[in-house]
Coordinates of C-alpha atoms and ligand atoms in Angstrom, one line a residue:
M290 CA 75.6 100.3 94.7
S291 CA 76.1 103.1 97.3
Y292 CA 75.9 102.5 101.0
N293 CA 75.1 104.8 103.8
P294 CA 78.3 105.1 105.8
E295 CA 76.5 106.1 109.0
S296 CA 74.2 103.1 109.1
E297 CA 77.1 100.9 108.1
R298 CA 79.0 102.3 111.1
R299 CA 76.2 101.5 113.5
E300 CA 75.8 98.0 112.0
H301 CA 79.6 97.5 112.5
E302 CA 79.4 98.7 116.1
R303 CA 76.6 96.2 116.9
L304 CA 78.4 93.2 115.2
F305 CA 82.0 94.0 116.2
Q306 CA 81.4 94.2 120.0
S307 CA 80.6 90.4 120.3
L308 CA 83.2 89.0 117.9
N309 CA 85.0 86.1 119.6
E310 CA 88.8 85.8 119.7
E311 CA 89.1 83.7 116.6
Q312 CA 86.8 86.0 114.6
R313 CA 88.8 89.0 115.8
M314 CA 92.0 87.4 114.5
V315 CA 90.6 87.0 111.0
Y316 CA 89.0 90.5 111.1
N317 CA 92.4 92.0 112.0
G318 CA 94.3 90.0 109.4
V319 CA 91.9 90.9 106.6
L320 CA 91.8 94.6 107.5
D321 CA 95.6 94.7 107.8
S322 CA 96.0 93.2 104.4
I323 CA 93.8 95.9 102.9
E324 CA 95.2 98.8 104.8
A325 CA 98.8 97.8 104.2
G326 CA 98.1 97.0 100.5
K327 CA 99.4 93.4 101.1
G328 CA 96.9 91.8 98.8
N329 CA 96.7 88.6 100.8
L330 CA 94.7 85.6 99.9
F331 CA 92.9 84.1 102.9
F332 CA 90.8 80.9 103.5
L333 CA 88.4 80.8 106.4
Y334 CA 87.7 77.3 107.5
G335 CA 84.8 76.7 109.9
H336 CA 82.0 74.2 110.2
G337 CA 78.3 75.2 110.2
G338 CA 77.5 77.7 113.0
T339 CA 81.0 78.9 113.7
G340 CA 80.1 82.4 112.6
K341 CA 81.6 82.8 109.2
T342 CA 78.7 84.8 107.8
Y343 CA 78.6 86.9 111.0
L344 CA 82.3 87.7 110.5
Y345 CA 81.8 88.6 106.8
K346 CA 79.0 91.0 107.7
T347 CA 81.2 92.6 110.3
I348 CA 84.1 93.1 107.9
I349 CA 81.7 94.3 105.1
S350 CA 80.1 96.9 107.4
K351 CA 83.5 98.2 108.6
L352 CA 84.7 98.7 105.0
R353 CA 81.5 100.2 103.8
S354 CA 81.4 102.6 106.7
Q355 CA 84.8 103.9 105.4
Q356 CA 83.3 104.0 101.9
K357 CA 85.6 101.2 100.7
I358 CA 84.4 98.7 98.2
V359 CA 83.6 95.1 99.0
V360 CA 82.4 92.5 96.4
P361 CA 80.7 89.7 98.3
V362 CA 79.9 86.5 96.4
A363 CA 79.0 82.9 97.2
S364 CA 79.0 79.7 95.3
S365 CA 75.3 79.2 95.7
G366 CA 72.3 81.6 95.4
I367 CA 71.1 80.8 98.9
A368 CA 74.4 81.6 100.5
A369 CA 74.7 84.8 98.4
L370 CA 71.4 86.0 99.8
L371 CA 72.9 86.0 103.3
L372 CA 75.6 88.5 102.3
P373 CA 74.7 92.2 102.1
G374 CA 74.8 93.0 98.4
G375 CA 75.8 89.4 97.6
R376 CA 75.6 87.7 94.2
T377 CA 76.6 84.3 93.0
A378 CA 80.2 84.1 91.9
H379 CA 79.3 82.8 88.5
S380 CA 77.0 85.7 87.7
R381 CA 79.2 88.4 89.2
F382 CA 82.4 87.2 87.7
K383 CA 81.0 85.9 84.4
I384 CA 82.6 82.5 84.9
P385 CA 82.1 80.2 81.9
I386 CA 79.7 77.3 82.5
T387 CA 82.0 74.9 80.7
L388 CA 85.4 75.2 82.2
E389 CA 88.8 74.0 80.9
E390 CA 92.4 74.2 82.2
H391 CA 93.0 77.7 80.5
S392 CA 89.5 79.2 80.7
V393 CA 89.1 82.9 81.6
C394 CA 86.0 84.9 82.7
D395 CA 84.0 86.8 80.1
I396 CA 85.0 90.2 81.4
K397 CA 86.1 92.9 79.0
T398 CA 88.9 95.2 80.2
R399 CA 86.9 98.4 79.8
S400 CA 83.6 97.0 81.2
M401 CA 81.8 98.2 84.4
I402 CA 82.6 95.0 86.2
A403 CA 86.3 95.2 85.3
E404 CA 86.2 98.8 86.8
L405 CA 84.5 97.5 90.0
L406 CA 87.1 94.7 90.4
K407 CA 89.9 97.2 89.9
R408 CA 88.6 99.5 92.5
A409 CA 87.4 96.8 95.0
D410 CA 89.3 96.8 98.3
L411 CA 88.1 93.3 99.2
I412 CA 86.4 90.3 97.5
I413 CA 84.7 87.8 99.8
W414 CA 83.8 84.4 98.3
D415 CA 81.7 82.1 100.6
E416 CA 81.1 78.4 100.2
A417 CA 84.4 78.2 98.1
P418 CA 84.7 74.4 98.5
M419 CA 81.5 74.0 96.4
T420 CA 83.1 75.6 93.3
H421 CA 85.3 73.7 90.9
R422 CA 89.0 74.7 91.2
L423 CA 89.0 75.6 87.4
A424 CA 86.5 78.4 88.2
F425 CA 89.0 80.0 90.7
E426 CA 91.8 79.5 88.3
A427 CA 89.8 81.3 85.5
F428 CA 89.0 84.1 87.9
D429 CA 92.7 84.3 89.0
R430 CA 93.8 84.6 85.4
T431 CA 91.2 87.3 84.7
M432 CA 92.1 89.3 87.7
R433 CA 95.9 89.2 86.9
D434 CA 95.0 90.3 83.3
I435 CA 92.7 93.2 84.4
L436 CA 95.0 94.5 87.1
S437 CA 98.2 94.2 85.2
K438 CA 97.0 96.8 82.7
E439 CA 97.7 99.5 85.3
D440 CA 100.4 97.6 87.3
P441 CA 102.5 95.1 85.3
S442 CA 103.7 93.4 88.5
A443 CA 100.0 92.2 89.1
I444 CA 100.5 89.5 86.5
D445 CA 102.7 87.6 89.0
K446 CA 100.5 87.9 92.0
P447 CA 97.5 85.6 93.0
F448 CA 94.3 87.4 91.8
G449 CA 96.5 90.3 90.7
G450 CA 97.3 91.2 94.2
K451 CA 93.7 91.9 95.4
T452 CA 92.8 90.9 99.0
L453 CA 90.5 87.9 98.8
L454 CA 88.7 86.2 101.6
L455 CA 87.5 82.7 100.7
G456 CA 85.6 80.7 103.2
G457 CA 83.6 77.5 103.7
D458 CA 83.6 74.0 105.0
F459 CA 85.1 71.0 103.1
R460 CA 82.7 68.8 105.1
Q461 CA 79.7 70.4 103.3
I462 CA 79.1 70.2 99.6
L463 CA 82.0 69.7 97.2
P464 CA 81.9 70.5 93.5
V465 CA 79.4 68.4 91.6
I466 CA 81.0 66.3 88.9
N467 CA 78.5 64.6 86.6
G468 CA 78.9 60.9 87.1
G469 CA 82.2 61.6 88.9
S470 CA 83.9 59.2 91.3
R471 CA 84.7 60.2 94.9
Q472 CA 88.3 60.7 93.8
E473 CA 87.3 63.0 90.9
T474 CA 85.0 65.1 93.2
V475 CA 87.8 65.6 95.8
S476 CA 90.3 66.5 93.1
A477 CA 88.0 69.2 91.7
A478 CA 88.0 71.2 95.0
I479 CA 90.1 74.4 95.5
N480 CA 92.5 72.8 97.9
R481 CA 93.8 70.7 94.9
S482 CA 94.7 73.9 93.0
N483 CA 98.0 75.7 92.9
I484 CA 96.1 78.7 94.2
W485 CA 95.9 76.9 97.5
D486 CA 99.6 77.2 98.2
A487 CA 99.2 81.0 98.4
C488 CA 96.3 80.8 101.0
I489 CA 96.7 82.0 104.5
L490 CA 94.5 79.7 106.5
Y491 CA 92.3 80.7 109.5
T492 CA 90.0 78.4 111.4
L493 CA 86.9 79.1 113.4
S494 CA 86.1 76.3 115.8
Q495 CA 83.6 77.7 118.4
N496 CA 80.0 76.9 117.8
M497 CA 78.1 80.2 118.0
R498 CA 74.6 78.8 117.6
L499 CA 72.8 79.3 120.9
K500 CA 69.7 77.2 120.9
D501 CA 70.0 73.6 122.3
E502 CA 68.2 72.1 119.3
E503 CA 70.6 73.8 116.9
K504 CA 73.6 72.8 118.9
K505 CA 72.6 69.1 118.7
F506 CA 72.1 69.4 115.0
V507 CA 75.6 70.9 114.6
E508 CA 77.1 68.1 116.6
W509 CA 75.4 65.5 114.4
I510 CA 76.4 67.2 111.2
L511 CA 80.0 67.3 112.4
Q512 CA 79.9 63.6 113.0
V513 CA 78.6 63.1 109.5
G514 CA 81.4 65.2 108.1
D515 CA 84.1 63.4 110.1
G516 CA 82.6 60.0 109.1
N517 CA 81.7 59.1 112.7
A518 CA 77.9 59.4 112.5
P519 CA 75.9 56.2 113.4
S520 CA 75.5 54.3 110.1
I521 CA 73.3 51.4 108.9
E522 CA 74.7 48.5 107.0
T523 CA 73.7 48.3 103.4
M524 CA 70.9 45.8 102.7
E525 CA 72.7 44.2 99.8
D526 CA 76.1 43.7 101.3
S527 CA 76.5 43.8 105.0
N528 CA 80.3 43.8 104.7
A529 CA 80.4 46.9 102.5
D530 CA 82.1 50.0 103.6
T531 CA 78.8 51.7 104.0
D532 CA 78.0 55.3 103.1
N533 CA 74.5 55.0 104.6
I534 CA 73.9 57.2 107.6
K535 CA 71.2 56.8 110.2
I536 CA 69.2 60.1 110.2
P537 CA 67.8 61.0 113.6
S538 CA 64.1 60.4 113.7
K539 CA 63.5 64.0 114.6
L540 CA 64.8 65.1 111.2
C541 CA 62.5 62.7 109.3
F542 CA 58.8 62.9 108.4
K543 CA 56.4 60.2 107.4
W544 CA 55.9 59.6 103.7
R545 CA 52.4 59.0 102.6
E546 CA 51.7 57.6 99.1
A547 CA 49.8 60.1 97.0
R548 CA 46.3 59.0 96.2
Ligands
LIG31 N1 80.4 86.8 117.5 C1 79.1 86.5 117.5 N2 78.2 87.1 118.3 C2 76.9 86.8 118.4 N3 76.3 85.9 117.6 C3 77.1 85.3 116.7 C4 78.5 85.6 116.6 N4 79.0 84.8 115.6 C5 78.0 84.1 115.1 N5 76.9 84.4 115.7 C6 75.5 83.8 115.5 O1 75.6 82.4 115.4 C7 74.8 81.9 114.4 C8 75.7 81.1 113.4 O2 76.5 82.0 112.8 P1 76.7 82.1 111.2 O3 75.5 81.9 110.5 O4 77.5 83.3 110.9 O5 77.6 80.7 111.0 P2 78.2 80.1 109.7 O6 79.6 79.6 110.0 O7 78.1 81.1 108.6 O8 77.3 78.9 109.5 P3 76.9 78.1 108.1 O9 78.2 77.5 107.6 O10 75.9 77.0 108.6 O11 76.3 79.1 107.2 C9 74.1 83.0 113.8 O12 72.8 83.1 114.5 C10 74.9 84.2 114.1 O13 74.2 85.4 114.2

């Protein structure tokens, strides 16, 4: 897809001027990795409303205004829609549905997608904590393979030495493991992968949502994630370590039996 550099420049100007200090630090780190050819791997932590999407959009418009190539993906379709030109990671990278320890993506070396990945200046992957670590490992193997055809040293670099910005919130949705225990779910997340050791971590902590109503929701959802939200005891066993959370009445609506 080709983008109009002039409208991207205007979009960047609009977004960039109000970046907060934390966002600016990530912005500079990512652009420096691209410009200096460092090929860093970043992870952007931030709970809902801290401006991750806003920051991705700012970086994307900057690079597209310079006619650089960004490949933005997200783990879910809904989050992919929020990124300009975004796709789901599974569809963009042809990640196999059934994943094993040594899986690779279904990308042929001479295909268009391989060419795009070779030429890309940046890959952004939002909602990374939702995706199974094996999917990242499959994509890592594939990138090393594709990029090492031109530069043999790529085989030893995470994602072949491509700059990658992963982001998300581990308090939100983790990988879904069919019938899996809490332990199995936690072990499937990317921070349990070897890839994690190579990540440069950034954190956004400032809530950028402006409306009072939204701010209250963000505070409550944070309490849920931290395990501090008001809970109700389970009916069956009042001594149980309960997972039941009391949902504020404002978020509920009455259920009427269908007639
Ligand atoms: N620097 C900023 N200047 C102005 N508005 C901002 C800034 N950063 C974020 N916002 C606004 O704050 C709101 C929340 O930002 P955003 O959607 O990017 O957060 P998020 O971290 O992606 O949230 P979620 O995890 O829920 O998707 C949006 O309305 C966004 O436009």
